[in-house]
Structure formats: C-alpha cells, structure tokens
C-alpha cells in the first residue's frame, strides 16, 4: 500500500517557505515522491498554443510583448478567422498535441466577439482535441457560455504574490483575477491558473504566489509556471536572470502543494538548457507547451522536444490514460524532514 499525502487547502506561508528552504536534493526527492503517488512519472501532457488575437492589449502587464503600453515592435493582428484556427488545431493534432490552447490579447472578451469564440470552441473540440482558452477576465455569464460550448479549460493566471502584483500590473486587480477564477470554477470548467517567475520578484513572492494557488477553494487542475521571456521594450526587458535552480524549486514546491494538479513547465523553455528542463520533470512538472511558437515568442522545435522525450524515456500523456495506484491518504506531509521520514517509514 502506497501512502499519499492528503490534499490540503490550508497551506501557510511559513510551511511553503520551509519547503523552498529545503536542501535542493531533499526538495526534489519529496516532490518526486508526491508526484509518483498520483501520476505516471514518465508521462507528460502536451498542449499547443495559438494566439487568436495578437497585440494592442489595453492592459499594462510589465512582462508582456502584447501590451499596447509598450513599444515591442510586435505586429498586431485582428481576431483570426475560425477556419484558420481550425487548420492550426488540425496541424497541432497531427503533430501529437492532445490539447489546443487559444489566447487573445484582451482585457476581457467583448460581447460581439463571443459568438465567434464559442464557434471556435465547438469546431476545435469536434476535431477530438481538448480545448483551452485564455481571453482575459470573464463575467459569470461569459464563463457559462464557454462551458456550454464545450470549453474544457480556461487559463487565467494570478501571476505573482498579492504584494508584488501592483509592481507588475495596474490595470486589473488581484481580486479581479480571483473573481474570474471563481466564475470559471462555478461554470464547471477546468481551471488553469499559475504564474510567472523571474520578474525580479523576491523568493517570498514565489512563496506568496504558490500559497495563493494552493489555498484556492479547489486546486487548479493545471498550474502553469512561466519563466519570464524577456521582451525588449517592456519594463522587464532586461531584468536579472532568475537562478535556474530557483525555477526548479518553484516547480517542486508547486508539485508538493498541489499533488493532483498538472504542473506545466510553461513559457521560457527555449531559453532553458535541457538539463534544467529534465530537472523540472524530476521536480514534478508533467505538462508542456509543444510546437515552435507560444503566443508571440518561440518555443523549442517540436523535433527537439520529441528527441528530448526519447532521451528521457518520457511519453506524451494521452487523455484516456489513467493512473490509479493502490493508495491510502495520511495526514499531510509537514515541511520538516524528520516528519517526512516518519511518514515515509509508516508506509
Ligand atoms: N490576455 C490574457 C490574460 O493575460 O489574461 C491571456 C494571455 S496572457 C499572454 C497569459 C499569461 O502568459 C500571463 O498571465 C503570463 O503569466 C504569461 N506570459 C505573458 N507574457 C509572458 C512572457 N513574456 N514571459 C513569460 N510568461 C508570459
Ligand atoms: C500561460 O500561463 N502561459 C502561456 C499560456 N498560459 C497562454 C502563454 C505564455 C506566453 C509567453 C510569451 C509569448 O509568447 O507572448
Ligand atoms: Fe494583455 Fe494578457 Fe499581455 Fe496582460 S498578459 S498585456 S492582459 S495579453
């Protein structure tokens, strides 16, 4: 019988901080233990992203190539035609993606855009792909409409800690983001919510971000951890690099706090050595974006990712794949190593 940590929603900042402070090897060991209790450690889910409406965004997110507040030299595009989106989705499926994520540079969808967006969901879903959208803030009725059209996931990130947030975005509040997540949850869609690190934030802000995510009424089904892709022309265009081990730690802590969530090694892989990516998989990341482009920036070549998977013995996770170890929950594992060892020995 495998002993699994119970799913907790009452993580405290000191507990989360203590996890970040563990020796690297101990942290990775713990994350791997948790990961194996809920997932096949060698299966990674792959999604492909498409920007369905690019640039001229009214929001002022200091990291973003698409904000209309900064001159990033990006070519702006109108909302793509549905046929074009469907063709891209077919290509992504042929290349092995199981989920297709569509992103728009909007503060929130306008009512007149909704019929197009809903039709896009229906047509992409009819290809046999899982669907995900990220369109900015949603009202409750918009979330309901998307759910009825068959949208599986909605992505909306908290991005950083509540106290660092105003340094990064001033045009929408942290509470606005929490409200959108509540609307998505209430509409019955799966929630994809995570954040972005390497913004020049302190470790305490990474602690704060993950504590917020892990104390939501339900853990997000998917937790994207983005590493800042530095964009020239934005206020964060030449911020200092985050220590790659700190990025791996962030993944590991996310895995321990939210054992049943898919943790996505999201933006920033193109700039990340493969050895660090493989440490992220060891730390419990089990989802990536696959295909040469994210929204506006580049991602590793699909062939390079196929080779990486082959070298690591990883296979793409299929939606039909289930993993059901013979498990029994125990009281949640405490950050102190001794308690962890006791819990493991009890198993
Ligand atoms: N406009 C929508 C919104 O912000 O809600 C959806 C798209 S937005 C690009 C989705 C997320 O991508 C952001 O919340 C942020 O976490 C991430 N992101 C955006 N630009 C990034 C960058 N340069 N590097 C890393 N992650 C980025
Ligand atoms: C998420 O958390 N990361 C993705 C997705 N959700 C929409 C977006 C990453 C964007 C990276 C920068 C760009 O390509 O513009
Ligand atoms: Fe707009 Fe989203 Fe970029 Fe913020 S992250 S500027 S909301 S596209």
XYZ file of C-alpha atoms and ligand atoms in Angstrom:
397
model
C 0.000 0.000 0.000
C 1.393 3.401 -1.021
C 0.947 6.209 1.496
C -0.097 9.506 -0.077
C -0.191 12.966 1.448
C -3.750 14.241 1.810
C -4.803 17.120 -0.415
C -4.598 20.279 1.692
C -6.095 23.699 1.049
C -4.792 25.316 4.236
C -1.098 25.652 3.455
C 0.511 28.527 5.342
C 3.272 30.805 4.169
C 5.756 29.538 6.807
C 5.152 25.964 5.613
C 5.607 26.931 1.981
C 8.700 28.989 2.818
C 10.140 25.993 4.672
C 9.700 23.855 1.559
C 11.578 26.407 -0.558
C 14.378 26.388 2.036
C 14.944 22.616 1.989
C 18.255 21.403 0.571
C 17.738 21.019 -3.195
C 18.109 17.229 -3.182
C 15.647 16.804 -0.305
C 13.117 19.053 -2.024
C 13.370 17.144 -5.295
C 13.140 13.817 -3.507
C 9.946 14.906 -1.767
C 8.452 16.323 -4.936
C 9.224 13.107 -6.817
C 7.665 11.022 -4.040
C 4.454 13.072 -4.186
C 4.459 13.038 -7.980
C 4.698 9.252 -8.227
C 1.784 8.805 -5.870
C -0.609 10.488 -8.291
C 0.986 10.311 -11.729
C 2.941 8.169 -14.111
C 6.336 9.865 -13.651
C 7.233 9.288 -17.314
C 4.127 10.756 -18.938
C 3.984 14.431 -19.907
C 0.892 16.063 -21.372
C 1.461 18.271 -24.420
C -0.610 21.280 -25.456
C -0.163 23.589 -28.414
C -0.801 27.315 -28.177
C -2.164 29.707 -30.769
C -2.599 33.453 -30.493
C -6.051 34.095 -31.957
C -5.810 37.865 -31.464
C -2.388 39.448 -31.155
C -1.175 42.736 -29.664
C -2.657 46.160 -28.816
C -3.831 44.908 -25.434
C -5.165 47.668 -23.153
C -3.587 46.050 -20.065
C -0.146 47.117 -18.803
C 1.415 43.783 -17.709
C 5.088 44.789 -17.486
C 6.345 41.490 -18.919
C 4.158 41.305 -21.990
C 5.023 41.757 -25.663
C 1.333 42.386 -26.407
C 0.614 45.295 -24.111
C -0.315 48.454 -26.030
C 1.515 50.444 -23.326
C 4.987 49.479 -24.617
C 6.723 49.597 -27.976
C 7.824 45.998 -28.520
C 7.746 46.086 -32.325
C 5.092 43.361 -32.424
C 2.860 43.033 -35.490
C -0.734 43.374 -34.322
C -3.418 41.068 -35.717
C -7.209 41.058 -35.663
C -9.183 38.080 -34.349
C -8.241 35.160 -36.609
C -10.851 33.597 -38.885
C -12.353 30.401 -37.459
C -11.157 28.354 -40.474
C -7.564 29.436 -39.852
C -7.800 28.455 -36.169
C -9.297 25.067 -37.067
C -6.498 24.423 -39.580
C -3.866 25.230 -36.924
C -5.641 22.920 -34.490
C -5.604 20.081 -37.069
C -1.862 20.617 -37.594
C -1.261 20.551 -33.828
C -3.212 17.306 -33.505
C -1.259 15.696 -36.334
C 1.970 16.623 -34.566
C 0.786 14.929 -31.371
C -0.830 17.638 -29.206
C -3.769 16.492 -27.088
C -4.942 19.974 -26.123
C -5.234 23.174 -28.141
C -4.987 26.473 -26.242
C -6.206 29.689 -27.812
C -5.094 33.024 -26.376
C -6.294 36.556 -27.056
C -4.683 39.852 -26.053
C -7.844 41.184 -24.478
C -8.673 42.737 -21.149
C -11.851 40.656 -21.464
C -13.885 39.397 -24.440
C -16.389 41.880 -25.872
C -19.955 40.630 -26.223
C -19.716 40.930 -30.022
C -16.684 38.599 -30.052
C -18.388 35.882 -28.043
C -20.282 34.148 -30.913
C -17.010 33.715 -32.872
C -15.158 32.459 -29.859
C -17.925 29.982 -28.994
C -17.982 28.663 -32.548
C -14.188 28.254 -32.447
C -14.530 26.124 -29.327
C -17.173 23.908 -30.942
C -15.168 23.372 -34.120
C -11.813 22.712 -32.406
C -13.467 20.330 -29.973
C -15.102 18.442 -32.837
C -11.563 17.524 -34.031
C -11.220 15.395 -30.903
C -8.892 17.826 -29.139
C -9.254 19.148 -25.630
C -9.842 22.884 -25.715
C -8.422 25.691 -23.609
C -8.808 29.453 -23.906
C -7.266 32.472 -22.259
C -9.161 35.632 -23.136
C -8.625 37.821 -20.063
C -11.248 38.498 -17.405
C -14.610 36.756 -17.686
C -18.016 37.672 -16.330
C -20.053 34.865 -14.901
C -22.368 34.658 -17.966
C -19.392 34.510 -20.348
C -17.901 31.631 -18.379
C -21.244 29.813 -18.543
C -21.448 30.304 -22.312
C -17.934 28.987 -22.848
C -18.682 25.964 -20.686
C -21.870 25.266 -22.643
C -19.941 25.459 -25.926
C -17.742 22.670 -24.557
C -14.603 24.559 -23.491
C -12.630 22.201 -21.264
C -10.098 24.583 -19.635
C -9.852 28.307 -19.029
C -6.421 29.806 -18.299
C -6.157 32.859 -16.086
C -3.035 33.372 -14.020
C -2.518 35.065 -10.670
C 0.976 35.825 -11.997
C 2.710 36.750 -8.698
C 2.117 37.326 -4.982
C -0.612 39.772 -3.905
C 2.003 42.182 -2.508
C 4.196 42.188 -5.643
C 1.259 42.352 -8.017
C 0.971 46.166 -8.235
C 4.591 46.372 -9.381
C 3.652 44.269 -12.419
C 0.075 45.166 -13.434
C -2.006 48.202 -12.519
C -4.940 47.876 -14.942
C -6.646 44.920 -13.234
C -6.558 43.908 -9.601
C -5.646 40.665 -7.889
C -9.270 40.424 -6.769
C -10.414 40.751 -10.422
C -8.292 37.685 -11.183
C -9.681 35.722 -8.241
C -13.215 36.652 -9.365
C -12.574 35.348 -12.893
C -11.239 32.086 -11.470
C -14.397 31.770 -9.347
C -16.600 32.312 -12.423
C -14.672 29.636 -14.344
C -14.901 27.187 -11.443
C -18.619 27.879 -10.913
C -19.295 27.298 -14.613
C -17.805 23.806 -14.230
C -14.780 24.306 -16.490
C -11.359 23.066 -15.507
C -9.201 25.839 -14.113
C -5.714 26.526 -15.428
C -4.048 29.068 -13.131
C -0.432 29.698 -12.339
C 2.074 32.477 -12.576
C 5.259 33.902 -13.884
C 8.631 33.962 -12.174
C 11.852 35.808 -12.958
C 10.126 39.201 -12.825
C 12.701 40.442 -10.338
C 10.443 39.273 -7.504
C 11.746 38.014 -4.146
C 11.550 34.363 -3.123
C 8.814 35.462 -0.726
C 6.720 36.451 -3.765
C 7.104 32.966 -5.224
C 6.083 31.637 -1.790
C 3.093 34.023 -1.856
C 2.017 33.040 -5.381
C 2.094 29.302 -4.665
C 0.361 29.758 -1.296
C -2.456 31.651 -3.038
C -2.870 28.917 -5.664
C -2.766 26.111 -3.099
C -5.374 27.760 -0.859
C -7.979 28.378 -3.558
C -11.292 26.592 -2.826
C -10.127 23.897 -5.281
C -6.598 23.471 -6.559
C -6.352 24.485 -10.219
C -6.482 21.418 -12.478
C -3.476 22.812 -14.296
C -0.769 25.099 -12.864
C 1.429 26.782 -15.490
C 4.742 28.052 -14.149
C 6.115 30.517 -16.684
C 9.670 31.756 -16.641
C 9.820 35.332 -17.887
C 10.683 35.542 -21.576
C 12.374 38.929 -21.660
C 10.821 41.228 -24.237
C 12.773 44.268 -25.407
C 10.712 47.428 -24.970
C 8.862 46.210 -21.862
C 9.804 47.473 -18.390
C 11.132 43.973 -17.584
C 13.125 43.628 -20.806
C 16.496 43.465 -19.078
C 15.689 42.247 -15.591
C 18.292 39.995 -13.948
C 18.005 36.254 -14.674
C 16.469 34.013 -12.035
C 18.779 31.267 -10.739
C 17.661 28.165 -12.710
C 17.671 26.073 -9.514
C 15.199 28.516 -8.008
C 12.941 27.899 -11.003
C 13.200 24.140 -10.411
C 12.441 24.707 -6.723
C 9.285 26.623 -7.694
C 8.113 23.645 -9.772
C 8.913 21.210 -6.940
C 7.036 23.239 -4.326
C 4.027 23.567 -6.668
C 4.028 19.771 -7.077
C 4.147 19.159 -3.292
C 1.405 21.699 -2.509
C -0.957 20.594 -5.295
C -0.302 16.866 -5.696
C -3.120 16.101 -8.128
C -2.712 19.138 -10.397
C -0.929 19.057 -13.707
C 2.104 21.319 -13.254
C 3.128 22.898 -16.523
C 6.684 23.824 -17.396
C 5.342 26.697 -19.437
C 6.996 29.732 -21.095
C 10.782 30.015 -21.015
C 11.828 26.514 -22.180
C 13.511 27.884 -25.309
C 15.934 29.783 -23.067
C 16.367 26.838 -20.648
C 19.075 24.179 -21.011
C 17.628 20.686 -21.496
C 19.331 19.557 -18.283
C 17.299 22.134 -16.335
C 14.109 21.085 -18.144
C 14.794 17.491 -17.145
C 15.233 18.619 -13.517
C 11.814 20.265 -13.834
C 10.326 16.908 -14.898
C 12.080 15.295 -11.932
C 10.576 18.018 -9.721
C 7.081 17.020 -10.895
C 6.340 19.073 -13.995
C 4.098 16.908 -16.191
C 2.867 19.201 -18.894
C 4.490 21.425 -21.542
C 3.655 23.602 -24.492
C 4.707 21.838 -27.661
C 5.252 23.411 -31.081
C 7.573 26.148 -32.301
C 5.584 29.083 -31.009
C 3.983 30.122 -27.722
C 1.798 33.195 -28.286
C 4.308 35.652 -29.708
C 7.665 34.158 -28.685
C 9.416 30.988 -29.740
C 9.327 27.588 -28.092
C 11.693 24.656 -28.801
C 11.305 22.902 -32.181
C 8.834 20.013 -31.972
C 11.536 17.628 -33.200
C 13.919 18.773 -30.429
C 11.190 18.041 -27.854
C 10.498 14.614 -29.383
C 14.209 13.841 -29.101
C 14.323 15.120 -25.518
C 11.362 12.920 -24.570
C 13.089 9.942 -26.220
C 16.357 10.570 -24.389
C 14.492 10.848 -21.078
C 12.136 7.921 -21.723
C 9.118 10.222 -21.444
C 5.974 9.626 -23.468
C 3.201 12.126 -24.277
C 0.284 11.597 -21.903
C -2.934 10.611 -23.650
C -6.232 11.885 -22.293
C -7.542 8.339 -21.950
C -4.553 7.411 -19.779
C -5.438 6.782 -16.153
C -3.154 6.189 -13.233
C -4.591 4.585 -10.135
C -2.031 3.418 -7.596
C -3.213 1.485 -4.572
C -3.177 4.441 -2.198
C -4.228 5.461 1.279
C -4.138 9.109 2.376
C -2.246 10.064 5.526
C -2.055 13.408 7.322
C -0.336 15.900 5.061
C 3.388 15.769 4.993
C 4.982 18.528 7.079
C 7.948 20.532 5.781
C 10.312 19.231 8.450
C 12.409 16.415 7.099
C 12.012 14.284 10.213
C 8.222 14.277 9.919
C 8.563 13.411 6.262
C 10.830 10.483 7.075
C 8.403 9.285 9.755
C 5.542 9.419 7.296
C 7.523 7.503 4.691
C 8.586 4.863 7.190
C 4.974 4.466 8.318
C 4.207 3.461 4.709
N -4.556 38.308 -22.147
C -4.876 37.203 -21.345
C -4.529 37.414 -19.901
O -3.489 37.963 -19.593
O -5.328 37.006 -19.059
C -4.284 35.896 -21.805
C -2.902 35.795 -22.385
S -1.540 36.118 -21.316
C -0.292 36.155 -22.502
C -1.344 34.658 -20.352
C -0.156 34.552 -19.409
O 1.020 34.366 -20.137
C 0.148 35.703 -18.480
O -0.686 35.734 -17.373
C 1.590 35.415 -18.090
O 1.654 34.598 -16.935
C 2.115 34.655 -19.308
N 3.067 35.483 -20.050
C 2.778 36.551 -20.824
N 3.904 37.093 -21.331
C 4.933 36.370 -20.859
C 6.348 36.451 -21.007
N 6.936 37.407 -21.697
N 7.097 35.514 -20.390
C 6.523 34.530 -19.668
N 5.185 34.424 -19.486
C 4.402 35.324 -20.068
C 0.382 30.562 -19.642
O 0.438 30.532 -18.405
N 1.429 30.676 -20.446
C 1.026 30.733 -21.820
C -0.490 30.480 -21.730
N -0.733 30.500 -20.337
C -1.412 31.272 -22.510
C 1.445 31.983 -22.504
C 2.938 32.181 -22.497
C 3.243 33.407 -23.257
C 4.712 33.623 -23.419
C 5.032 34.872 -24.119
C 4.560 34.955 -25.544
O 4.760 34.019 -26.330
O 3.994 36.013 -25.894
Fe -2.748 41.768 -22.240
Fe -2.599 39.288 -21.281
Fe -0.402 40.562 -22.163
Fe -1.528 41.352 -19.908
S -0.609 39.343 -20.302
S -0.845 42.694 -21.570
S -3.688 41.029 -20.348
S -2.163 39.936 -23.389
